[in-house]
Amino acid sequence: MVFFRSFVFLFVLHLLQGSNTSLVRLENNGYEGIIIAIDPGVPENEALIEQIKDMVTSASTYLFEATEKRFFFKSISILIPETWKENPQYKRPKHESYKHADVLVTLPALPGGDEPYTTQFSGCGVKGEHIHFTTDFVLGKKQNQYGPTGRLFVHEWAHLRWGVFDEYNDNEPFYSVTPRRIEATRCSESVTGMNRVYKCQGNSCALSKCKINSTTQLYEKNCQFFPDKEQIEKTSIMFMQSIDSVVEFCNEKNHNRDAPNLQNKMCQSRSTWEVISISEDFKNTTRMEKSPPPPAFSLLRIRERIVCLVLDKSGSMGDYNRLNRMNQAAKLFLLQTIENGTWVGMVHFDSNAIVKSGLIQIISTNEKDKLLSSLPTAANGGTSICAGIESAFQVIGAIYSQLSGSEIVLLTDGEDSSASLCVDKVKESGAIIHLIALGPSADKAITQMTTITGGKHFSPSDNAESNGLIDAFGALSSGNTAASQQSLQLESRGLKLSYNLWMNGTVIIDSTVGKDTFFLITWEKQYPTISLWDPHGTSMTNFIVDNDCKMAYFTVPGIAKAGVWTYNLQAKADSETLTITVNSRAANSSVPPITVNAKMNKDTNSFPNPMVVYAEILQGYTRIIGANVTAFIESSSGKTEVLELLDNGAGADTFKDDGVYSRYFTAYSANGRYSLKVRAHGGANTVTRSFRHTPNRAAYIPGWVVDGKIEMNPPRPEINKDSQTIVESFTRIASGDAFVVSNVSSSALPDLYPPSQITDLEATFDGDMINLTWTAPGDDFDVGKVKQYIIRTSGSILDLRDNFDDALQVNTADLVPNEANAKEIFAFKPGNISEENATHIFVAIRSVDKSNLTSKVSNIERVALFTPVPDESQPNPNSGISISSLVLIVVGSVVLVSIILSITICTIQKKKNSSKPTTGF
């Protein structure tokens, strides 16, 4: 038992790996398959493509030298919007899409909002989601503020690929080191510069020395660090790569562990190079002897969408009403989800395959009706998945000479031992396979096809009331069009009812959507009573009823009225299952709709490792905070777990109020596939658009110190960190890709999961007491209640990190833990400080559950035990003396000393000469 617990503990402490949406590969030290995608809203500008090439080319050389000749950029695909004109140089994408973009190039969300940043959902050492650049940044218009584009690309790549964090902190730009020394937050400390306040009134601006704030005992709010333009320090790229001399990452020897930055907080005071050095990339490479070749670029332009439905009609599809449910979902896809202009074909398969429709371009309802009439009506025969895929290739090849970028939506419920035989052909084709694995027996070999082609993977169960099959087809909007063109799901709900009972509810249609609003009702046995009212109380009666497929649907003409729509559905059969689905599109192409993206941190997992659920809510690229977000995780057998997702910066959630809602998931019920659905609801006056700067953004340089004088850069737009606007009420449904879990034990097991690590510990010194606040972890990660907290202090941050159990323990007898995610508050008087002249104390926490499993050591907080006073007479790196000035002073001093020595020697020599007797010849 002890061995088992130790084994599990090692698993739990292992870094969680990010979900592999990126197609990047590392081959022979070179990164291949990087996708830089230009947003569909960006106007055509060929100079942008050339600047992207220049940025990556210079970045490759900088990266190679910065990583001790280990890494470089080998091949890059630039994804060009369909709205740009055709060009002979532009090829058709293969598996590349916006979903897999490593870098997004967009217009700024706000005027002047050109800060480069990287979206990171997870903690230290875990890959990020994507890098975000604006067009003006890529075009080189912001170099004074952010530095050369190639160097900054390497800075952001380190975020994205290796999960390191920034070494500056706009929220804590200064910290105290000794009673007479305040430092700018930076790495390394050897970066020199000047601390000054820059104020403007009208057309007059002036610089002044920084003053101490009586509350924080640090410099006043407007004090800024202005770096010297000329430096000799080589580190660090994660602090300020725009300094010419900076060509390295901070390492264990020169890392500034005292600075209150994200790198120290998230990585337990380890340097960026230490984190990079334990990455899989680093382990799989060795130093290169020769310089690498320049990057190779492919220009890929998005073309019209090509989709072929490959639908299983084997005998097992007659079970659990699968065939009819598939037709209901396929009709939603053809009537609502698919975009106008898309080419669609259809293939049925059982033991063999038959082409039911060649490619038809969707222009009007006529094309949709023809495809709707081609859906299967009977289930029989075996299962030959490869036959279905081969026929789809023929359908697409009849019009297009290349299969690259085409999509195959494959729905199957059966096992097929021969499915693996066509995996290589699928990989070589360039087509993308989206898999809908229906029920618990769907062949697992096909999952490999979706992985290698970058397709989506859904796994709805036979539980009709979960509405998973309709959700899966509804989630197959094109990922290569603007969000304003995509069908968004506003509602998805099902209920099993007895005769004459009601399913009542409301749907919120906010003003960002309303075009092509589509209501779909399904049943299993008998057509129900359907009532639907708009926000003004007007009854909607024009439902189209399809009794063969047991569905009724209604499209709201024009733009649906914003507000609360009400529905009442009455069952007309016993043990009836009713579902309602509502989809809509953006009301105005110039106003981005609110969107929700749902995902797990991994696509495959082995018990007992935990997983993390993520849901990101955005309007364009602006984060939506304060929403209520719930995840529904369903096994292939139909068992559903419900989780409330949080944006509180604790437990599984990395950053508070960043629009990413997270939670640990450990409630595995069986081996096999699990599906993910997320419901987001925003109530008026509780949900806001947050305009705060993202946590991982490029350092804005306010100005440079040149020859002892500050030369200001253009100011960035002032955005109050609390700036936000109220969002109207809304609802959204999002389906994430399925994930597969193995090695789930069927027998009873001991407690496997410790409390989650505390990551938001804060400490302040007030009088003679240290006040602590943090978010309570749970008995199992972020669920339940811990048994106790262990709080320890030390005068050494490294001792506390590496030898926590040996540090001085604080008496916590009166500290009673709260339920997970509650706010904890505790104050204590520090014990005897071992060092007589100690100026700081470090504090950290571990929590213990009822099975005596302990969490990781929390983030370590520094508490100053003095009132800092800036000492202008003491030399320090922030003295404002530039390198050139320093050189002149040194040279001048040497010259002065030489003159003094010369005069002294001459004087002594004269005295010696005068004391000698005069002789004649």
CSV table of N, CA and C in Angstrom, one decimal, residues 162-253:
chain,number,residue,atom,x,y,z
A,162,TRP,N,7.8,26.1,-24.0
A,162,TRP,CA,8.4,25.5,-22.8
A,162,TRP,C,7.7,25.9,-21.5
A,163,GLY,N,6.7,26.7,-21.6
A,163,GLY,CA,5.9,27.0,-20.4
A,163,GLY,C,6.7,27.8,-19.4
A,164,VAL,N,7.5,28.8,-19.8
A,164,VAL,CA,8.2,29.7,-18.9
A,164,VAL,C,7.4,31.0,-18.8
A,165,PHE,N,7.7,31.8,-17.9
A,165,PHE,CA,6.9,33.0,-17.6
A,165,PHE,C,7.8,34.3,-17.6
A,166,ASP,N,7.2,35.4,-17.6
A,166,ASP,CA,7.9,36.7,-17.7
A,166,ASP,C,8.6,37.0,-16.4
A,167,GLU,N,9.7,37.8,-16.5
A,167,GLU,CA,10.6,38.1,-15.4
A,167,GLU,C,10.4,39.6,-15.1
A,168,TYR,N,9.4,40.3,-15.6
A,168,TYR,CA,9.0,41.6,-15.1
A,168,TYR,C,7.6,41.5,-14.5
A,169,ASN,N,7.1,42.6,-13.9
A,169,ASN,CA,5.8,42.5,-13.3
A,169,ASN,C,5.2,43.9,-13.2
A,170,ASP,N,4.3,44.3,-14.1
A,170,ASP,CA,3.7,45.6,-14.1
A,170,ASP,C,2.9,45.9,-12.8
A,171,ASN,N,2.4,44.8,-12.2
A,171,ASN,CA,1.7,45.0,-10.9
A,171,ASN,C,2.6,45.2,-9.7
A,172,GLU,N,3.8,44.6,-9.8
A,172,GLU,CA,4.8,44.8,-8.7
A,172,GLU,C,6.1,45.2,-9.4
A,173,PRO,N,6.2,46.4,-9.9
A,173,PRO,CA,7.4,46.8,-10.7
A,173,PRO,C,8.6,47.0,-9.8
A,174,PHE,N,8.5,47.1,-8.5
A,174,PHE,CA,9.6,47.3,-7.6
A,174,PHE,C,9.4,46.4,-6.3
A,175,TYR,N,10.5,46.1,-5.7
A,175,TYR,CA,10.5,45.3,-4.5
A,175,TYR,C,11.7,45.8,-3.6
A,176,SER,N,11.6,45.5,-2.4
A,176,SER,CA,12.7,45.9,-1.4
A,176,SER,C,13.6,44.8,-1.2
A,177,VAL,N,14.9,45.1,-1.1
A,177,VAL,CA,15.9,44.1,-0.8
A,177,VAL,C,16.6,44.3,0.5
A,178,THR,N,16.9,45.5,0.9
A,178,THR,CA,17.5,45.9,2.2
A,178,THR,C,16.8,47.1,2.6
A,179,PRO,N,16.9,47.5,3.9
A,179,PRO,CA,16.3,48.8,4.3
A,179,PRO,C,16.6,50.0,3.5
A,180,ARG,N,17.7,50.0,2.8
A,180,ARG,CA,18.1,51.2,2.0
A,180,ARG,C,18.2,50.8,0.5
A,181,ARG,N,17.5,49.9,0.1
A,181,ARG,CA,17.6,49.5,-1.3
A,181,ARG,C,16.3,49.0,-1.9
A,182,ILE,N,15.8,49.7,-2.9
A,182,ILE,CA,14.6,49.3,-3.6
A,182,ILE,C,15.0,49.0,-5.1
A,183,GLU,N,14.6,47.8,-5.6
A,183,GLU,CA,15.1,47.4,-6.9
A,183,GLU,C,13.9,47.3,-7.9
A,184,ALA,N,14.2,47.5,-9.1
A,184,ALA,CA,13.2,47.2,-10.2
A,184,ALA,C,13.0,45.7,-10.4
A,185,THR,N,11.9,45.2,-10.6
A,185,THR,CA,11.6,43.8,-10.8
A,185,THR,C,12.2,43.4,-12.2
A,186,ARG,N,13.3,42.6,-12.1
A,186,ARG,CA,13.9,42.3,-13.4
A,186,ARG,C,14.9,41.1,-13.2
A,187,CYS,N,15.3,40.6,-14.3
A,187,CYS,CA,16.3,39.5,-14.3
A,187,CYS,C,17.2,39.6,-15.5
A,188,SER,N,18.5,39.8,-15.3
A,188,SER,CA,19.1,39.7,-14.0
A,188,SER,C,19.2,41.1,-13.4
A,189,GLU,N,19.7,41.2,-12.1
A,189,GLU,CA,19.8,42.4,-11.4
A,189,GLU,C,20.9,43.3,-12.1
A,190,SER,N,21.7,42.8,-12.9
A,190,SER,CA,22.8,43.5,-13.5
A,190,SER,C,22.3,44.4,-14.6
A,191,VAL,N,21.1,44.3,-15.0
A,191,VAL,CA,20.5,45.2,-16.0
A,191,VAL,C,20.4,46.6,-15.4
A,192,THR,N,21.0,47.6,-16.0
A,192,THR,CA,21.1,48.9,-15.4
A,192,THR,C,20.0,49.8,-16.0
A,193,GLY,N,19.7,50.9,-15.2
A,193,GLY,CA,18.7,51.8,-15.7
A,193,GLY,C,18.4,52.9,-14.6
A,194,MET,N,17.3,53.6,-14.8
A,194,MET,CA,17.0,54.7,-13.9
A,194,MET,C,15.5,54.6,-13.5
A,195,ASN,N,15.2,54.9,-12.2
A,195,ASN,CA,13.8,54.9,-11.8
A,195,ASN,C,13.3,56.4,-11.7
A,196,ARG,N,12.3,56.6,-12.5
A,196,ARG,CA,11.8,58.0,-12.6
A,196,ARG,C,10.3,58.0,-12.8
A,197,VAL,N,9.7,59.1,-12.4
A,197,VAL,CA,8.3,59.4,-12.7
A,197,VAL,C,8.2,60.3,-13.9
A,198,TYR,N,7.4,60.0,-14.9
A,198,TYR,CA,7.2,60.8,-16.0
A,198,TYR,C,5.7,61.3,-16.0
A,199,LYS,N,5.5,62.6,-15.9
A,199,LYS,CA,4.2,63.2,-15.8
A,199,LYS,C,4.0,64.2,-16.9
A,200,CYS,N,2.8,64.2,-17.4
A,200,CYS,CA,2.5,65.2,-18.4
A,200,CYS,C,1.2,66.0,-18.0
A,201,GLN,N,1.2,67.3,-18.2
A,201,GLN,CA,0.1,68.1,-18.0
A,201,GLN,C,-0.1,69.0,-19.2
A,202,GLY,N,-1.1,68.8,-19.9
A,202,GLY,CA,-1.3,69.5,-21.2
A,202,GLY,C,-0.2,69.2,-22.2
A,203,ASN,N,0.6,70.1,-22.7
A,203,ASN,CA,1.7,69.9,-23.6
A,203,ASN,C,3.0,69.8,-22.9
A,204,SER,N,3.0,69.9,-21.6
A,204,SER,CA,4.2,70.0,-20.8
A,204,SER,C,4.4,68.6,-20.1
A,205,CYS,N,5.6,68.0,-20.3
A,205,CYS,CA,5.9,66.8,-19.6
A,205,CYS,C,7.3,66.9,-18.8
A,206,ALA,N,7.4,66.2,-17.7
A,206,ALA,CA,8.6,66.4,-16.9
A,206,ALA,C,8.9,65.1,-16.2
A,207,LEU,N,10.2,64.9,-15.9
A,207,LEU,CA,10.7,63.7,-15.2
A,207,LEU,C,11.0,64.2,-13.8
A,208,SER,N,10.8,63.3,-12.8
A,208,SER,CA,11.1,63.6,-11.4
A,208,SER,C,11.5,62.3,-10.7
A,209,LYS,N,12.2,62.4,-9.6
A,209,LYS,CA,12.7,61.3,-8.9
A,209,LYS,C,11.4,60.6,-8.2
A,210,CYS,N,11.6,59.3,-8.0
A,210,CYS,CA,10.5,58.5,-7.4
A,210,CYS,C,10.4,58.7,-5.9
A,211,LYS,N,9.2,58.8,-5.4
A,211,LYS,CA,9.0,58.9,-3.9
A,211,LYS,C,8.4,57.7,-3.3
A,212,ILE,N,8.6,57.5,-2.0
A,212,ILE,CA,8.1,56.3,-1.3
A,212,ILE,C,6.6,56.5,-1.0
A,213,ASN,N,5.9,55.4,-1.3
A,213,ASN,CA,4.5,55.4,-0.9
A,213,ASN,C,4.4,54.9,0.5
A,214,SER,N,3.7,55.6,1.4
A,214,SER,CA,3.7,55.3,2.8
A,214,SER,C,3.0,54.0,3.1
A,215,THR,N,2.1,53.6,2.2
A,215,THR,CA,1.3,52.3,2.4
A,215,THR,C,2.1,51.1,2.0
A,216,THR,N,2.7,51.2,0.8
A,216,THR,CA,3.4,50.0,0.3
A,216,THR,C,4.8,50.0,0.7
A,217,GLN,N,5.3,51.2,1.1
A,217,GLN,CA,6.7,51.3,1.5
A,217,GLN,C,7.7,51.1,0.3
A,218,LEU,N,7.1,51.2,-0.9
A,218,LEU,CA,7.9,51.1,-2.1
A,218,LEU,C,7.7,52.4,-2.9
A,219,TYR,N,8.2,52.4,-4.1
A,219,TYR,CA,8.1,53.6,-4.9
A,219,TYR,C,6.6,53.9,-5.3
A,220,GLU,N,6.3,55.1,-5.5
A,220,GLU,CA,4.9,55.5,-5.8
A,220,GLU,C,4.5,54.8,-7.1
A,221,LYS,N,3.2,54.9,-7.3
A,221,LYS,CA,2.5,54.1,-8.4
A,221,LYS,C,3.1,54.4,-9.8
A,222,ASN,N,3.4,55.7,-10.0
A,222,ASN,CA,3.8,56.1,-11.4
A,222,ASN,C,5.3,56.0,-11.7
A,223,CYS,N,6.0,55.5,-10.7
A,223,CYS,CA,7.4,55.3,-10.9
A,223,CYS,C,7.7,54.2,-11.9
A,224,GLN,N,8.6,54.4,-12.8
A,224,GLN,CA,8.9,53.4,-13.9
A,224,GLN,C,10.4,53.2,-13.9
A,225,PHE,N,10.8,52.0,-14.4
A,225,PHE,CA,12.2,51.7,-14.6
A,225,PHE,C,12.5,51.9,-16.1
A,226,PHE,N,13.5,52.8,-16.3
A,226,PHE,CA,14.0,53.1,-17.7
A,226,PHE,C,15.3,52.5,-17.9
A,227,PRO,N,15.4,51.5,-18.7
A,227,PRO,CA,16.7,50.8,-18.9
A,227,PRO,C,17.7,51.6,-19.7
A,228,ASP,N,19.0,51.4,-19.4
A,228,ASP,CA,20.0,52.0,-20.2
A,228,ASP,C,20.0,51.4,-21.6
A,229,LYS,N,20.1,52.2,-22.6
A,229,LYS,CA,20.2,51.8,-24.0
A,229,LYS,C,21.4,50.9,-24.2
A,230,GLU,N,22.5,51.3,-23.7
A,230,GLU,CA,23.7,50.5,-23.8
A,230,GLU,C,24.0,49.7,-22.5
A,231,GLN,N,24.1,48.4,-22.7
A,231,GLN,CA,24.3,47.5,-21.6
A,231,GLN,C,25.4,46.5,-21.9
A,232,ILE,N,25.9,45.8,-20.9
A,232,ILE,CA,26.8,44.7,-21.1
A,232,ILE,C,26.3,43.4,-20.6
A,233,GLU,N,25.1,43.4,-19.9
A,233,GLU,CA,24.5,42.2,-19.4
A,233,GLU,C,23.9,41.4,-20.5
A,234,LYS,N,24.1,40.1,-20.4
A,234,LYS,CA,23.6,39.2,-21.5
A,234,LYS,C,22.2,38.6,-21.2
A,235,THR,N,21.8,38.7,-19.9
A,235,THR,CA,20.5,38.1,-19.6
A,235,THR,C,19.5,39.2,-19.1
A,236,SER,N,18.2,39.0,-19.3
A,236,SER,CA,17.6,37.7,-19.7
A,236,SER,C,16.6,38.0,-20.8
A,237,ILE,N,16.4,37.0,-21.7
A,237,ILE,CA,15.4,37.1,-22.8
A,237,ILE,C,14.0,37.2,-22.3
A,238,MET,N,13.7,36.6,-21.1
A,238,MET,CA,12.3,36.7,-20.6
A,238,MET,C,12.1,38.0,-19.8
A,239,PHE,N,13.2,38.8,-19.6
A,239,PHE,CA,13.0,40.1,-19.0
A,239,PHE,C,12.9,41.2,-20.1
A,240,MET,N,14.0,41.4,-20.9
A,240,MET,CA,13.9,42.5,-21.9
A,240,MET,C,14.9,42.1,-23.0
A,241,GLN,N,14.4,41.3,-23.9
A,241,GLN,CA,15.2,40.8,-25.0
A,241,GLN,C,15.5,42.0,-26.0
A,242,SER,N,14.8,43.1,-25.9
A,242,SER,CA,15.0,44.2,-26.8
A,242,SER,C,16.4,45.0,-26.5
A,243,ILE,N,17.0,44.7,-25.3
A,243,ILE,CA,18.3,45.3,-25.1
A,243,ILE,C,19.3,44.5,-25.9
A,244,ASP,N,20.1,45.3,-26.6
A,244,ASP,CA,21.1,44.7,-27.6
A,244,ASP,C,22.0,43.6,-27.0
A,245,SER,N,22.4,43.8,-25.8
A,245,SER,CA,23.4,42.9,-25.2
A,245,SER,C,22.7,41.6,-24.7
A,246,VAL,N,21.4,41.6,-24.6
A,246,VAL,CA,20.7,40.4,-24.0
A,246,VAL,C,20.6,39.3,-25.1
A,247,VAL,N,21.3,38.2,-24.9
A,247,VAL,CA,21.3,37.1,-25.8
A,247,VAL,C,21.1,35.8,-25.2
A,248,GLU,N,20.8,35.8,-23.9
A,248,GLU,CA,20.6,34.5,-23.1
A,248,GLU,C,19.4,34.5,-22.2
A,249,PHE,N,19.0,33.3,-21.8
A,249,PHE,CA,18.0,33.1,-20.8
A,249,PHE,C,18.7,33.1,-19.4
A,250,CYS,N,18.0,33.6,-18.4
A,250,CYS,CA,18.6,33.5,-17.1
A,250,CYS,C,18.8,32.1,-16.7
A,251,ASN,N,20.0,31.8,-16.0
A,251,ASN,CA,20.2,30.4,-15.6
A,251,ASN,C,20.3,30.4,-14.1
A,252,GLU,N,20.7,29.2,-13.6
A,252,GLU,CA,20.7,29.0,-12.1
A,252,GLU,C,21.7,30.0,-11.4
A,253,LYS,N,22.8,30.3,-12.2
A,253,LYS,CA,23.8,31.2,-11.5
A,253,LYS,C,23.4,32.6,-11.5
